[in-house]
Each structure stands twice: as C-alpha cells, then as structure tokens.
Amino acid sequence: MWPDLIQKAKHGGLNVIQTYVFWNIHEPVKGEFNFEGNYDLVKFIKLIGEHGMYVTLRVGPFIQAEWNHGGLPYWLREVPDIIFRSDNAPFKYHMKKYVKMIINKMKEEKLFAPQGGPIILAQIENEYNHVQLAYRELGTRYVQWAANMAVGMKVGVPWVMCKQKDAPDPVINTCNGRHCGDTFTGPNKPNKPSIWTENWTAQYRVFGDPPSQRAAEDIAYSVARFFSKNGTLNNYYMYHGGTNFGRTSAVFTTTRYYDEAPLDEYGLQREPKWSHLRDLHKALNLCKKALLWGTPGVQRLGKHTEVRLYEKQGTSICAAFLTNNSTKGAHTVKFRGDIFYLPPRSISILPDCKNVVYNTQIIVSQHNARNYVRVKETKNLKWKMSPEPIPNVHQMNISNKIPNELYGMLKDTTDYGWYTTSIELSRHDLPMRPDILPVIRVASLGHALHSFVNGEYIGSAHGSHEEKGFVFQKAITLKPGTNHIALLGMTVGLPDSGAYMEHRYAGPRAVTILGLNTGTIDLTQNGWRHQVGLTGEMNHVFADKGTKKVEWTQVKEEGPALTWYKTRFNSPEGKDPVAIRMKGMGKGMIWVNGQSIGRYWMSYLSPLGKPSQEEYHIPRSYLKPKKNLLVVLEEEQAKPDDIEILTVNRDTICSFITETAPPHVKSWAREENDIRPIVDNLHPAAHLKCPNHKKIVAVEFASFGDPVGACGSYFVGKCDSASTKEIVERECLGKSSCAVPAKRKVFDKNGKHCPDIMKTLAIQVKCAAKD
C-alpha cells in the first residue's frame, strides 16, 4: 500500500511525510533486529524520496502514538534499576545505543538531506513536557542530555522536540494540537522556525468511544492561520492512520487508527477533508513568493477581523489572509478599496492581495460517502469450531503463592494469561438455602478477565481506557469436594504514556469467595498456577499447519466462551479494499492466512449503544485468489454465522456548493509575479471526479434550490428546480469527471423560481467500473 498512499498524499498537496520509528518492532528482543517487510524503514524512506517528497524522521525512541508501550520494547522494563525517560544510566545507555543504530543506518544509506537524501528534520523524544515535572531534576537533566546526544550524531539536519518549551539550543521546540496558530507560544529563540509537528485531524479512538470528528473547515482554518502568522511547516497527525494489526495498539486503543483522517483506514480519500485541504495547499503555494520573501504585517479591520500581509516592497509580490475570528457571525470587510465577505471563523486567501482564491469555510471541492458492500459469494460461509481447553491447577507449571502480575508474566508475547487454583469444600461449607449462592469476587488492576468454575464459564468483566482496574463479582455454584477456579487475565495493549511507565501493573490482585457458611474465604494467597498464552496460540491454530493440531466440528449452535472458529473464503473480485464485519460476535482476535488482523471488541458499546469499531481491514496483500483461511478467536459465547466479508469503496460522490462560492482554486495560476485566471469563466461549479478511473453511472440526487443533508443522505428543501437532475445527467453520465455550473441561468432561465433566496446546488452520483 505504500506507493499508493504516498502518491495520494502528494496529489493532496503534501511535500513532506513524517513518520515515527518504532523501537519495539525493530528490536523486539534485545540485540535482535528486524527491518524486513512491513518494517523496512530504509525502503519506506527511499520510496518517499522517489516520489519527490521529504521526510521528517521522529526517532523517539519514546513515541506514544497510541502504539503498544509507546514504542519501547518490553525487555527494557526488565533492565535492572531502569527508570524510563529520565537521567537514569541504564535507560540512557540503551536509548543512545538504539538511536545511534538508527542514525547510522540512515547515514549508510545516504538518506539525510546533506547526503542527497529526503530526510530534512529529525525528532528526539516526544511531548516530554507532559511528564517532566514528575522526574524533577532528573527530567531537566534528561532533556539536556537527549538534546546533546542527538545533536552529537551530526546528521546535518535540524533536530526538533515537540511540546518542549525548554528545548536546548539548537534543538527546535515545536507545537502539537489543533490550533497552534493561536496556542503556540512560539520558538524559544528568534533564530528558530515555527513548526507544527502534529495537527490533529480528528482524535484517536479507544474501545468504548463514540466516533471522533473534526471538520475539514476547522482544519483548513487552523493551517491558514498558522501560515498567516509566520508558520514554517504544518504536519497532519494523522494524514493516514491505517490499522494497528496484530497486538500493536496501545491500551484499549481500537484496531482502526485515525480513520477520520484525509486518507481513511483503507487509504481511500475521505471527502471533503482530503480535497478541501488539497485546495488549501494549492492556495498557499500560490502565495509562496510572498511567504518566502515578503515582509509580514498585520492590520486590524474590525473587532473580530484582521488582515495578515506578506508583501515585498517595490514589487507586485503580495499575499493577504483576510481573517474573521468570530465564531458567531459573518462580516464584510474593506481591503484596498474592495469589499470582501467573510463567513464565521474563516480566512480568505488572496495570493495577489486582490483576488480570493480560497476560503477555509467554503468548500467547493467534492464530498463522498463510504460504502460497505457484502460479498455475495461469502454469505454462507461454512464454519467449524474448536473450544479452547479450560485448564485446572494440575495442568499448569508456573506456580506462586499469589497471582502473578500480568505484564511481567506475559512479557508482551500474548494478551492472555491463565490463573488457576482449587479449594476443598465440605457439604457444611455450602449454603443450605437454594436462593443463596456463593459469590466470587476478583479485584483486578486490568484490563479484562474471564472466569471459569469447574470448567464452566461464569462471566467476564473489564476496565476502560480511563480506569484500567475493575472488580468482577458473580454468583457461582460450588460442590462438595475439589472446586477448580480458572481466571483468564487479559491485556488490551500496554500503556503508551505518562511518567514511570515501567511501574505500571495489571492482572488479578485479590480473589475472595463470599457467602459460604464458614464465612468469606480469601483465595489470594491460596497458591496459584499459571500459563502464558492459550493452547490454541501455542499450537498456531490460526495458521494452516496449526489447524491440523486440534479437532474441529461443524458449528450448529452458539459456541461456548473461548472458542476458535475457522472457515475459508475466496478473495473478492476487483481492487476495492476488503474488510470483515464482526456482526454477532463479542471480543477476540482475527487471523487471515496466518496474518493477525488485530483485536476486535463488539460487546463493548459506546454511549451511542454501538461498538466503537464493527469493520476490520483485511489488506489485499494478505489474500490469495482462493480458499483463504479465516480464523477467529472468540472469547465470549457466540455464533459466527452473521460475520460478513465486505468490499469498501467511496463511489458515492457529491457536491454541495452555493451560487456565491468562490471559483475553484485550480482556476488560478501564477505567471511571473502575477496571479491570473486560467479559465474563461470564474464562476462557482460542482466539480465531480470518480476514484480509480471509474465512470459516473447514475445521478442519485440533484437539486438546485435549498437542499439539506450530507453526502449519502440529501433531501429536497422548499425550493427546487425541476430540471436539475436532467441537466446533471446530461453533463455527467458516462464520464469520469464533470463540472456543473452553480448558476441560476442554467437551472432557472426565467429567474422566477425562488428569486429571493441564495441557492445551493447539491448533487450525488454513483461511480462504478465500466467494462
């Protein structure tokens, strides 16, 4: 997917790709390195360079990024006397060794800009100001050490520290946030440029969250504002978030990451976010001479309005950013003899200080809607099942008086760890009344737990991103004699932020049984045996060879908790991305042809009553034409019959444009020092273009008047021109792109239809591949 993603970023007007470097994937075992396949850092950077783009390399090595353990390898926790991210000798030793290894690899491949490579910036550490006070003088000394260590690598490009107000010279302090044009206090020295390393295009999501949104208009305003105030570089976090495959997501973070970015999880352009920002980048490029060589200035035009100028005296080089900072109302302003209309909280860009080529609040580019299409051939998948064996105390090897701490037991090799113990009860210990049952209570530090008594599933509980710990309580049936208790402790990613991460813990910390005739029994120190991982994991039942190691039966009814399911399916035709919808399932993991798709969690509902994520991305590179092996580990009682294989497209494209909108920014070009129109008519128009060379096959909605709604759900308002659909069909059907003027004389030649309202043209069309 890399070439396609990079190409779409470039077509979107970007010229820099920023990437983290992930220590825990490159050195998962101390001294053993992996730069192969998806982890080929050199190949990725070279590919960016081949596309004529630059690179910001965020070496970290702590990165946060909602990535497992913030990018730090688990083995680092077990280094004696280590304290992460502080003036601590063991941490500094391993950090410097890792950073030096990465930097040397880049130098060997001649990837830094002075060597002719694409890397123009490098980052050390990450948002350290958040935790610095917790370490006191150890934190202050660490910042100085990290900066000096990085600069001492002599890479020939500047180093940055994000959200680090006291970044030592010559390291540049940079901003992260949504509105750095107004919130950034600026570089800590006048010779340092103003850099925005993370402009959050939405918000990452954790299981239990509702959808995250950020309007394209708000992002565009923030970027225009930043550059109008002498900004040097803006980086979108994320421009493409993608998928946290396997177990790579941090604590409770969804498998899908920043799906609301301009390029969605599948690498499809999310409109209008992608194209509205593309148009912004075009407008800024028209201003580049003024931005680079002009003298900045600011002029107040009103209480909420101002103009920020870049002008080179004695020449025609001039760019203006007309700004309305009010969120409540529109304003008209007079600038150099002309009157300009500014919608609420918007910036109009005038690359020649005369003509508006772009307004952040007015979207003239197209919109789209994402469609999930069920693959017909996969509607009746033949499922087989194999229950995971529930162990008892006699089958475990790792013993301890109390339950082991979960992180330390699993060492980030699996999400699952068994805790087993047994208790001898006599008939007299058990309640005599049938309406009273004993209750098991488990206090856990997180993250989730399944409980079994005498091999029978009795229930589950889990924490949340905000509160990892929880208490599980459930009435249980016990018997005279030996009773076996098995708890399956689970992690949902390791922590990725905060101070003293090496001192975070998880798993059961206290286990008691209440309601016995003999009183409450504390089992915490009863003697526990443990197992790291599930038997199915050890047997690799998610891969072809491993499936032969266990017995499978046909699925006829709901399976018990903790069951493996498998089926086979053929790869969907075409090139559209592929996904799986885990309808009817609870919580678990998915594998396709032995590749982990990641964690799913359908039973953890958001406040809206829906799962935080229902569909999960299956990269086409994981698929073969026929008989793909799909394996699902389901932790809860479920039946897989409703699971759906889908293709994903954004073939529903739309335009929603007013008759007073400015002409599209591509109507303008710079000739020498002047901005000139390159089209005959500078009028607003609906511009539609199908993705992937597809053609417009249907006009699903068209209205010129006062339509309402959003792409995928438009509605006719009180005013509508009856000829709109016919005109749009004539202009667009059978074409890969079209433009329809948003003009009254096109749809209402007599000008008598609703003459007193400002009219809007709304169009929705369907694209498809034509033979």
Tab-separated table of N, CA and C in Angstrom, residues 595-644:
chain	number	residue	atom	x	y	z
A	595	GLN	N	-2.028	-14.286	9.179
A	595	GLN	CA	-1.694	-12.899	9.497
A	595	GLN	C	-2.740	-12.327	10.458
A	596	SER	N	-2.273	-11.705	11.525
A	596	SER	CA	-3.213	-11.159	12.505
A	596	SER	C	-3.790	-9.836	12.020
A	597	ILE	N	-5.109	-9.777	11.963
A	597	ILE	CA	-5.822	-8.556	11.579
A	597	ILE	C	-5.953	-7.624	12.779
A	598	GLY	N	-5.872	-8.190	13.978
A	598	GLY	CA	-5.933	-7.367	15.180
A	598	GLY	C	-7.048	-7.780	16.120
A	599	ARG	N	-7.204	-6.991	17.175
A	599	ARG	CA	-8.245	-7.241	18.175
A	599	ARG	C	-9.580	-6.687	17.686
A	600	TYR	N	-10.657	-7.399	17.994
A	600	TYR	CA	-12.000	-6.843	17.793
A	600	TYR	C	-12.728	-6.874	19.132
A	601	TRP	N	-13.692	-5.966	19.280
A	601	TRP	CA	-14.457	-5.914	20.536
A	601	TRP	C	-15.829	-5.333	20.229
A	602	MET	N	-16.747	-6.209	19.947
A	602	MET	CA	-18.103	-5.798	19.572
A	602	MET	C	-19.021	-5.618	20.786
A	603	SER	N	-18.705	-6.272	21.878
A	603	SER	CA	-19.611	-6.236	23.040
A	603	SER	C	-19.366	-5.032	23.933
A	604	TYR	N	-18.294	-4.292	23.709
A	604	TYR	CA	-18.022	-3.083	24.475
A	604	TYR	C	-18.648	-1.920	23.700
A	605	LEU	N	-19.801	-1.464	24.147
A	605	LEU	CA	-20.565	-0.470	23.406
A	605	LEU	C	-20.226	0.949	23.857
A	606	SER	N	-20.282	1.856	22.908
A	606	SER	CA	-20.080	3.273	23.204
A	606	SER	C	-21.365	3.829	23.831
A	607	PRO	N	-21.344	5.073	24.314
A	607	PRO	CA	-22.582	5.665	24.843
A	607	PRO	C	-23.710	5.749	23.822
A	608	LEU	N	-23.379	5.594	22.536
A	608	LEU	CA	-24.405	5.594	21.493
A	608	LEU	C	-25.039	4.231	21.304
A	609	GLY	N	-24.599	3.236	22.092
A	609	GLY	CA	-25.173	1.899	22.012
A	609	GLY	C	-24.629	1.052	20.887
A	610	LYS	N	-23.481	1.456	20.311
A	610	LYS	CA	-22.874	0.708	19.212
A	610	LYS	C	-21.417	0.396	19.538
A	611	PRO	N	-20.854	-0.645	18.918
A	611	PRO	CA	-19.422	-0.899	19.099
A	611	PRO	C	-18.606	0.273	18.565
A	612	SER	N	-17.448	0.503	19.138
A	612	SER	CA	-16.577	1.566	18.644
A	612	SER	C	-16.046	1.243	17.256
A	613	GLN	N	-15.946	-0.038	16.938
A	613	GLN	CA	-15.490	-0.457	15.617
A	613	GLN	C	-16.181	-1.761	15.250
A	614	GLU	N	-16.809	-1.799	14.089
A	614	GLU	CA	-17.511	-3.002	13.618
A	614	GLU	C	-16.787	-3.697	12.477
A	615	GLU	N	-16.123	-2.909	11.606
A	615	GLU	CA	-15.443	-3.475	10.446
A	615	GLU	C	-13.940	-3.450	10.663
A	616	TYR	N	-13.258	-4.487	10.162
A	616	TYR	CA	-11.823	-4.640	10.364
A	616	TYR	C	-11.146	-4.899	9.017
A	617	HIS	N	-10.071	-4.164	8.776
A	617	HIS	CA	-9.410	-4.154	7.478
A	617	HIS	C	-8.618	-5.438	7.237
A	618	ILE	N	-8.845	-6.056	6.066
A	618	ILE	CA	-8.034	-7.184	5.606
A	618	ILE	C	-7.263	-6.712	4.378
A	619	PRO	N	-5.979	-6.416	4.498
A	619	PRO	CA	-5.229	-5.958	3.325
A	619	PRO	C	-5.267	-6.996	2.201
A	620	ARG	N	-5.411	-6.540	0.992
A	620	ARG	CA	-5.449	-7.471	-0.141
A	620	ARG	C	-4.142	-8.239	-0.267
A	621	SER	N	-3.045	-7.647	0.216
A	621	SER	CA	-1.767	-8.351	0.136
A	621	SER	C	-1.743	-9.579	1.041
A	622	TYR	N	-2.676	-9.676	1.981
A	622	TYR	CA	-2.764	-10.860	2.844
A	622	TYR	C	-3.543	-11.994	2.168
A	623	LEU	N	-4.211	-11.686	1.060
A	623	LEU	CA	-5.133	-12.644	0.448
A	623	LEU	C	-4.509	-13.360	-0.745
A	624	LYS	N	-5.009	-14.564	-0.987
A	624	LYS	CA	-4.707	-15.287	-2.220
A	624	LYS	C	-6.036	-15.470	-2.965
A	625	PRO	N	-6.014	-15.826	-4.239
A	625	PRO	CA	-7.270	-15.848	-5.006
A	625	PRO	C	-8.340	-16.764	-4.415
A	626	LYS	N	-7.961	-17.955	-3.924
A	626	LYS	CA	-8.953	-18.933	-3.478
A	626	LYS	C	-8.611	-19.473	-2.079
A	627	LYS	N	-9.625	-19.895	-1.380
A	627	LYS	CA	-9.510	-20.655	-0.138
A	627	LYS	C	-8.626	-19.971	0.914
A	628	ASN	N	-8.927	-18.721	1.181
A	628	ASN	CA	-8.235	-18.012	2.253
A	628	ASN	C	-8.716	-18.525	3.602
A	629	LEU	N	-7.767	-18.799	4.490
A	629	LEU	CA	-8.096	-19.320	5.812
A	629	LEU	C	-8.418	-18.151	6.753
A	630	LEU	N	-9.627	-18.149	7.274
A	630	LEU	CA	-10.063	-17.150	8.249
A	630	LEU	C	-10.258	-17.843	9.586
A	631	VAL	N	-9.529	-17.385	10.606
A	631	VAL	CA	-9.636	-17.955	11.946
A	631	VAL	C	-9.993	-16.844	12.924
A	632	VAL	N	-10.971	-17.125	13.772
A	632	VAL	CA	-11.432	-16.160	14.771
A	632	VAL	C	-11.341	-16.794	16.151
A	633	LEU	N	-10.692	-16.105	17.069
A	633	LEU	CA	-10.730	-16.495	18.473
A	633	LEU	C	-11.801	-15.650	19.138
A	634	GLU	N	-12.882	-16.289	19.551
A	634	GLU	CA	-13.986	-15.590	20.217
A	634	GLU	C	-13.950	-15.907	21.702
A	635	GLU	N	-13.877	-14.859	22.521
A	635	GLU	CA	-13.752	-15.050	23.961
A	635	GLU	C	-15.095	-15.251	24.655
A	636	GLU	N	-16.171	-14.820	24.012
A	636	GLU	CA	-17.482	-14.889	24.641
A	636	GLU	C	-18.341	-15.948	23.948
A	637	GLN	N	-19.514	-16.193	24.501
A	637	GLN	CA	-20.438	-17.136	23.872
A	637	GLN	C	-21.013	-16.487	22.618
A	638	ALA	N	-20.854	-17.141	21.465
A	638	ALA	CA	-21.257	-16.511	20.210
A	638	ALA	C	-21.405	-17.558	19.123
A	639	LYS	N	-21.946	-17.104	17.990
A	639	LYS	CA	-22.084	-17.947	16.802
A	639	LYS	C	-21.660	-17.103	15.601
A	640	PRO	N	-20.752	-17.604	14.757
A	640	PRO	CA	-20.147	-16.755	13.724
A	640	PRO	C	-20.958	-16.610	12.437
A	641	ASP	N	-22.166	-17.127	12.396
A	641	ASP	CA	-22.927	-17.158	11.145
A	641	ASP	C	-23.149	-15.782	10.523
A	642	ASP	N	-23.198	-14.725	11.346
A	642	ASP	CA	-23.519	-13.394	10.822
A	642	ASP	C	-22.291	-12.588	10.412
A	643	ILE	N	-21.088	-13.146	10.559
A	643	ILE	CA	-19.873	-12.437	10.124
A	643	ILE	C	-19.943	-12.199	8.615
A	644	GLU	N	-19.551	-11.005	8.193
A	644	GLU	CA	-19.652	-10.633	6.779
A	644	GLU	C	-18.289	-10.234	6.210
